[in-house]
XYZ file of C-alpha atoms in Angstrom:
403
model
C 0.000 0.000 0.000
C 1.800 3.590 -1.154
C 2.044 6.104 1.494
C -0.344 8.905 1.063
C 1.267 12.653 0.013
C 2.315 14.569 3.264
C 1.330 17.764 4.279
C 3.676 19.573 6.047
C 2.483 22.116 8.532
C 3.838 23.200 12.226
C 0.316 22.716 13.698
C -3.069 21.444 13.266
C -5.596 22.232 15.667
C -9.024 20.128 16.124
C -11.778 22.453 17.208
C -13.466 25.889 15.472
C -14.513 27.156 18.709
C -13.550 30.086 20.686
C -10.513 28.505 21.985
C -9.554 27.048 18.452
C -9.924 30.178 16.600
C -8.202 32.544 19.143
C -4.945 29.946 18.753
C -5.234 30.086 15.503
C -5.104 33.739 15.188
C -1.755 33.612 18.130
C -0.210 31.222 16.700
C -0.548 32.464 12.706
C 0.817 36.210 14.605
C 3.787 34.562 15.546
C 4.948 32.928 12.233
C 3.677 29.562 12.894
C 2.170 26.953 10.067
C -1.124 26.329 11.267
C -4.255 25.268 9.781
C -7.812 24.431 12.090
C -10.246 21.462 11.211
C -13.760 21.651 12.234
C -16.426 18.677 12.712
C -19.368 20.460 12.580
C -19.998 24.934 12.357
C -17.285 27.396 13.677
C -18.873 28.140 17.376
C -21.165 24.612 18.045
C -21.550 23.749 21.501
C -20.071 25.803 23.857
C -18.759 28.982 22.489
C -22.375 30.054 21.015
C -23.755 28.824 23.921
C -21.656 31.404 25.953
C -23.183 34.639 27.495
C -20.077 36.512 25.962
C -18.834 37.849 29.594
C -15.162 39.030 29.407
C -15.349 39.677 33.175
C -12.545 40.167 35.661
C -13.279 37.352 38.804
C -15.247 39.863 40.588
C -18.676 37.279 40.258
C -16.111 34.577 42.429
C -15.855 36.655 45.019
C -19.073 36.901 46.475
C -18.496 35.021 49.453
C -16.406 38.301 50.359
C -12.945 37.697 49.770
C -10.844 37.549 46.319
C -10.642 33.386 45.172
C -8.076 31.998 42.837
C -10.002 32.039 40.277
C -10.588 35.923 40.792
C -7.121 36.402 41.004
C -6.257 34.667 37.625
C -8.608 36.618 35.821
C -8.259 39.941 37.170
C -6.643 41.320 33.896
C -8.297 40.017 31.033
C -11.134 42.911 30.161
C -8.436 45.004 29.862
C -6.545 42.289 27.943
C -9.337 41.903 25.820
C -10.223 45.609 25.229
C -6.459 45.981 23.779
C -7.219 43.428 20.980
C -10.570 45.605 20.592
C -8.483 48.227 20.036
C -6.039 46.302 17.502
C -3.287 46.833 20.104
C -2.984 43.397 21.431
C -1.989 39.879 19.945
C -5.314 39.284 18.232
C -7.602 41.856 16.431
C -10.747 42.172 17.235
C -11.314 45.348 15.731
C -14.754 44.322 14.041
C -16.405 42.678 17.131
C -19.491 44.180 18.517
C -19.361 45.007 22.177
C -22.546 44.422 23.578
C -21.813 46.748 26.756
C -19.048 48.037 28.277
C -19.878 47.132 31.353
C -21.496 44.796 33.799
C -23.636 45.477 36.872
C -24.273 43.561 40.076
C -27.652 44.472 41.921
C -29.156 43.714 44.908
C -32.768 43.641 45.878
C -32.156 45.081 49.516
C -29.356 45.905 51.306
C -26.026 44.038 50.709
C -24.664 42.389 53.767
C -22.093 44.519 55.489
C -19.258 42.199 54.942
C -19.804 41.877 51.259
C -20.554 46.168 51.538
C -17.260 46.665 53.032
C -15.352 44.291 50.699
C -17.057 45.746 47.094
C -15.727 49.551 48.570
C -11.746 47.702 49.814
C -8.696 48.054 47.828
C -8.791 44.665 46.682
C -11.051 45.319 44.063
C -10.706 49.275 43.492
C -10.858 50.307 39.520
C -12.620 46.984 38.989
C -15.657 47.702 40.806
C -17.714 51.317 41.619
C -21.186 52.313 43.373
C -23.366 53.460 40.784
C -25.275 56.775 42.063
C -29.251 57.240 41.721
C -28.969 59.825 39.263
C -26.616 57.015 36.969
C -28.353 54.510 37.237
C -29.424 53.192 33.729
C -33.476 52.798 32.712
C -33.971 49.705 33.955
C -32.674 50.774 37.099
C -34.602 54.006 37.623
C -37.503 52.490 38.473
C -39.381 53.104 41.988
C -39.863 49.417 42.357
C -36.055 49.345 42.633
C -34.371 49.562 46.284
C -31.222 47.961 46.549
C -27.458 48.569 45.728
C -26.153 48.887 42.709
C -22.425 48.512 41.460
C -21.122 48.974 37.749
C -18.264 46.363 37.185
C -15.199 46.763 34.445
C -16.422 43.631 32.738
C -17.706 43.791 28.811
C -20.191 42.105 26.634
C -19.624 40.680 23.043
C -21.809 39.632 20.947
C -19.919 36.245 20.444
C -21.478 35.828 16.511
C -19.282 38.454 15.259
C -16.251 37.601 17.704
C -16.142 34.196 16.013
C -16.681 35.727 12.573
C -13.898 37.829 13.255
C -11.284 35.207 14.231
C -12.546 33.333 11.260
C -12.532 35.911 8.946
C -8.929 36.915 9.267
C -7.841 33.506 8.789
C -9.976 31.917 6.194
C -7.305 30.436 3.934
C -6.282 28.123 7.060
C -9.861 26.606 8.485
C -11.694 23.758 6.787
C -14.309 21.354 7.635
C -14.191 17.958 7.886
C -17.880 17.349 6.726
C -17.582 14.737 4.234
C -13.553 13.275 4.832
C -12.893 10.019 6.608
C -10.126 10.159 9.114
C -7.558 8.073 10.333
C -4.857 8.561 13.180
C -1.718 6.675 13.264
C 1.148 6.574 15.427
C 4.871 6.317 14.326
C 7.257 3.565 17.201
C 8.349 6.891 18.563
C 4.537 8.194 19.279
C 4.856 10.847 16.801
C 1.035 11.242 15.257
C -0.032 11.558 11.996
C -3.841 11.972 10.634
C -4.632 10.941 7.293
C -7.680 12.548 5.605
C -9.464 10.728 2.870
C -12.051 12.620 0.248
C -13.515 11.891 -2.809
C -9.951 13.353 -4.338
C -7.716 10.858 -2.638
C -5.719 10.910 1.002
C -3.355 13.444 2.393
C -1.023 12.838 5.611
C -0.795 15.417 8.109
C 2.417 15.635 9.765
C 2.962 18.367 12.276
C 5.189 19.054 14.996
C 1.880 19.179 17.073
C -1.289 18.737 16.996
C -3.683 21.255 19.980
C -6.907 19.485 20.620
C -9.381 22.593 21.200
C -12.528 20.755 20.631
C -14.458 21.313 23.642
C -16.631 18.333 24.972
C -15.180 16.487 21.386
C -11.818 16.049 23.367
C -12.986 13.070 24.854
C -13.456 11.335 21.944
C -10.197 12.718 19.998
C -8.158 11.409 23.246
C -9.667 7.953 22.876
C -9.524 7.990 18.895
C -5.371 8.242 19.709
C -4.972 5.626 22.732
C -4.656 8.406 25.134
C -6.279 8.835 28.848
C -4.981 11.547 30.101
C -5.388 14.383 30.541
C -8.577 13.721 32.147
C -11.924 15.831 31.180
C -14.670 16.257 33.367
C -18.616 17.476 32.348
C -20.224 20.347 34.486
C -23.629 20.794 32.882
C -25.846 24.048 33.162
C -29.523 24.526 31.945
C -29.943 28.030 30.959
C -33.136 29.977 30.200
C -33.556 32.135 27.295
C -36.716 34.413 26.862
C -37.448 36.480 23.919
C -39.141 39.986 24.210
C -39.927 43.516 23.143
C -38.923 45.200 26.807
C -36.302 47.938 25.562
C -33.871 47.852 28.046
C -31.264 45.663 27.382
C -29.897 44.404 30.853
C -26.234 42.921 31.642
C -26.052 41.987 35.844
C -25.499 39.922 38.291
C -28.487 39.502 41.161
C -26.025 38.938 44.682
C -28.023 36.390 46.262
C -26.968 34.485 49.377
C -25.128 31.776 47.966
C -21.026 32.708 46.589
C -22.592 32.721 42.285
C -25.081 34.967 41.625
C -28.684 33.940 41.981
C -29.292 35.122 38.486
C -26.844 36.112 35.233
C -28.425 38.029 32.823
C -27.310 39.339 29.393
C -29.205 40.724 26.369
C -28.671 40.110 22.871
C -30.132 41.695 19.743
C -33.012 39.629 17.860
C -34.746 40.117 14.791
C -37.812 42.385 14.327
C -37.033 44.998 17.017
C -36.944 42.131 20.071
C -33.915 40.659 22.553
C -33.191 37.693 24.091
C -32.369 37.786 27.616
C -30.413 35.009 28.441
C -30.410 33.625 32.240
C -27.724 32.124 34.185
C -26.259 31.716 37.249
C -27.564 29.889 40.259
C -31.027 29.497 38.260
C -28.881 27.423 35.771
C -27.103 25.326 38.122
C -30.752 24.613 39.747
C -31.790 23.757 36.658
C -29.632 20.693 35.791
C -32.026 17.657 35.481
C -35.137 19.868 35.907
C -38.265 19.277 32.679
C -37.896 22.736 30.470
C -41.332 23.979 31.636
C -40.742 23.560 35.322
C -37.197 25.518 35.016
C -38.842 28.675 32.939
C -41.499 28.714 35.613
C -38.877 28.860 38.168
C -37.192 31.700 35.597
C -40.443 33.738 35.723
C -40.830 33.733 39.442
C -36.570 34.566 39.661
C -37.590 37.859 37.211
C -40.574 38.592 39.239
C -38.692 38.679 42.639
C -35.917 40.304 41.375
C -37.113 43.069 38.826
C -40.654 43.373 39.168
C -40.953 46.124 37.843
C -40.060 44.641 35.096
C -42.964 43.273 32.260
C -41.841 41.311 29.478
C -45.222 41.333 27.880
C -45.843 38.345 25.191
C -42.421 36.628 25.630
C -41.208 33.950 24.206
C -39.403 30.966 26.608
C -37.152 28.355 25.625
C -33.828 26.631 27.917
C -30.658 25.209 26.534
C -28.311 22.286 28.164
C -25.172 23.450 28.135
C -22.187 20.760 29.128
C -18.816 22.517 30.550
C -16.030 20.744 29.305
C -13.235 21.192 31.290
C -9.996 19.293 32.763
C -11.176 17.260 35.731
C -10.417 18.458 38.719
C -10.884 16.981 42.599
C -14.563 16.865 43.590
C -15.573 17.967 40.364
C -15.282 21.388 41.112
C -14.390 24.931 38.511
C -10.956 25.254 37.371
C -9.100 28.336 38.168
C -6.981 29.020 35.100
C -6.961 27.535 31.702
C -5.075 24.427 30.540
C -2.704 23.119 28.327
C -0.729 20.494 28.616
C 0.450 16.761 26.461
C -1.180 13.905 26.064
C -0.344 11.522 28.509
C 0.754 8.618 26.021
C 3.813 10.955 24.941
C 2.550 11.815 21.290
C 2.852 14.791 19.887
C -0.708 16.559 20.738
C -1.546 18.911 23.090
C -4.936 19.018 24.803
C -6.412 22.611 25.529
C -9.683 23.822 27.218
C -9.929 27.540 28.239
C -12.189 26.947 31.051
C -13.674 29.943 29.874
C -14.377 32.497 27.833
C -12.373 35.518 29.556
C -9.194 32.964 29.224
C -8.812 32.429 25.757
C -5.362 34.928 25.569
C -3.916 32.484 29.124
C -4.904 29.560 26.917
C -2.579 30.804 23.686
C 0.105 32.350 26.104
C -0.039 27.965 27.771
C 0.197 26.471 24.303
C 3.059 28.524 23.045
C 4.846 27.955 26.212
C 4.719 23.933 25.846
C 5.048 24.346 22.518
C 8.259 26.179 22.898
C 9.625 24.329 25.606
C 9.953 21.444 23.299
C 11.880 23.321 20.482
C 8.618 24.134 18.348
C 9.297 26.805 16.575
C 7.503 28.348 13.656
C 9.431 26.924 10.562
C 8.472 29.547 7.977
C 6.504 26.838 5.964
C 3.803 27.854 3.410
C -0.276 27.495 4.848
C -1.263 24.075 2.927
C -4.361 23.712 0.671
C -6.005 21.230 1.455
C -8.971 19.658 -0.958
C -12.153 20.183 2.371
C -14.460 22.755 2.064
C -15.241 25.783 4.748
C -16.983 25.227 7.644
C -20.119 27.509 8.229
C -20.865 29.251 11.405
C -23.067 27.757 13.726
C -26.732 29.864 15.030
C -27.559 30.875 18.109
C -29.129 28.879 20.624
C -31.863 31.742 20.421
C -32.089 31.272 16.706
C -32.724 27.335 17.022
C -34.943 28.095 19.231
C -37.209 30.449 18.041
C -35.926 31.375 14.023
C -34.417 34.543 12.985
């Protein structure tokens, strides 16, 4: 049997999410090789199903003291609004911000500890008290009596973030819709991935391969022998509820557990309407709960804490949303992204973000490993390669209720 024609290329990555595209974008900066293969749509599963929050920790710390995971964000909206800018390592000149900003309410008075901690010099420049005459609409209300802060965190509207990483690197991302795969491993665990269309086969052969596929790790470690690094599943079930209201709101409800009781950002429908879409502790309630039951809980969370607030003819629909993340003891939130090789000593490297914020950590941990074992960008041209584009994926709000 004759050996298929190589491709050469520095590095493949397995995944058209956020965390695939961002790499992409790094690594293409830097002078790498690198090309990005796709399953399904640019943005499936987890990245479209994200609220777009490019927040700062601040929600981790509601228990009343800074957490790790605080702490290893703390940076990235200003991180973020550099590349908004064009002044960082990716450009995201063209995404839509959604808001500038993100607010954490409370329908009475904030406990004193948690008062005294949102005014300490832990968290000065990343949080402020937002005075009456500030406040925006939706907060002007007489119905409303509680404290209001205005965090640093921003909004995107993730559609147009993952058009924009795409966009700037279309020549390099193609879908695998329609090839047969095939891994195979050299004596000294070096991987190769041969890719069979109606044209013929093609071997990849990079120096490494960065699996950024989400939930679809699982199944790429497995396809290769490989059992580590470990991935575990933290599911969500979030609400989304289409509308006419025309305040658009972006907040955190403090509640008395350490997440907030509810997450709320808007995003822009067709015909003059938004979708508010609700996390949080509603969310985490929600796991395993029927889809009416959980928007009835959903209504009576918006009627407690804005009701002021009237929706009018809404629209309700929920979304399952799996976290796919490293495993970690007990199950419980990583603090940082991760990076790191497969555990069978080929040459692939297995990435989650963790989340969105984290994306830049997650480059800045792939080029270190990648560097540490004398990968280098070798100057080589971007292959063509005979696969089509990949499309972008919807919504969640426009599978669930159209355009």
């Amino acid at each position: 049997m004759s050996t298929p024609p190589v491709v050469n290329v520095d590095i493949v990555i397995v995944g058209g999410g956020i965390a695939g595209l961002w790499l992409l974008n790094d690594l293409r900066s830097r002078g790498y090789s690198a090309i990005l293969l796709e399953a399904t749509a640019l943005g499936s599963g987890q990245t479209l199903a994200s609220q777009g929050m490019i927040h700062g920790g601040i929600k981790y710390s509601l228990a009343g003291a800074l957490s790790g995971a605080a702490e290893a964000i703390a940076e990235m909206p200003d991180h973020w609004r550099r590349c908004l800018r064009g002044a960082g390592a990716v450009d995201l000149r063209r995404v839509r911000v959604l808001s500038d900003h993100f607010y954490l309410w409370s329908t009475g008075a904030v406990a004193g500890r948690m008062t005294a901690f949102l005014a300490s010099k832990a968290v000065r420049g990343r949080v402020e008290t937002v005075a009456a005459d500030r406040r925006p609409p939706i907060f002007r209300a007489a119905g409303f009596s509680g404290s209001l802060y205005r965090l640093v965190d921003l909004v995107l509207d993730v559609p147009s973030l993952v058009a924009a990483l795409a966009d700037t690197c279309l020549d390099a991302i193609y879908s695998l819709a329609g090839a047969a795969t095939a891994w195979a491993a050299a004596d000294s665990g070096r991987l190769t991935l041969d890719l069979r269309t109606a044209t013929g086969t093609q071997r990849l052969t990079p120096a490494a391969f960065v699996f950024a596929a989400g939930a679809g790790n699982a199944g790429l470690l497995a396809a290769i022998g490989a059992a580590t690094p470990a991935m575990q599943r933290r599911p969500l079930h979030q609400v989304m509820v289409r509308h006419r209201y025309p305040h658009a709101l972006h907040g955190h409800c403090l509640g008395r557990e350490t997440t907030p009781r509810l997450t709320i950002s808007s995003h822009p429908a067709g015909g003059g309407e938004q979708v508010w879409y609700l996390g949080g502790t509603l969310a985490e309630q929600g796991v395993g709960m029927a889809p009416d039951a959980l928007i009835a809980l959903a209504r009576q969370e918006l009627a407690a804490l804005l009701p002021w607030v009237d929706l009018g003819p809404a629209r309700w629909a929920t979304l399952a949303v799996e976290r796919a993340e490293p495993r970690q003891p007990r199950l419980l939130r990583p603090d940082q992204a991760f990076a790191d090789w497969v555990g069978n000593g080929a040459n692939a490297l297995v990435a989650w973000p963790t989340k969105l914020t984290l994306c830049p950590h997650l480059a800045h941990s792939v080029v270190e490993r990648l560097t540490l074992r004398g990968i280098t960008p070798s100057g080589a041209p971007v292959p063509v390669l005979p696969l089509p584009r990949p499309a972008l994926a919807p919504t969640p709000w426009e599978t669930a209720f159209g355009a």
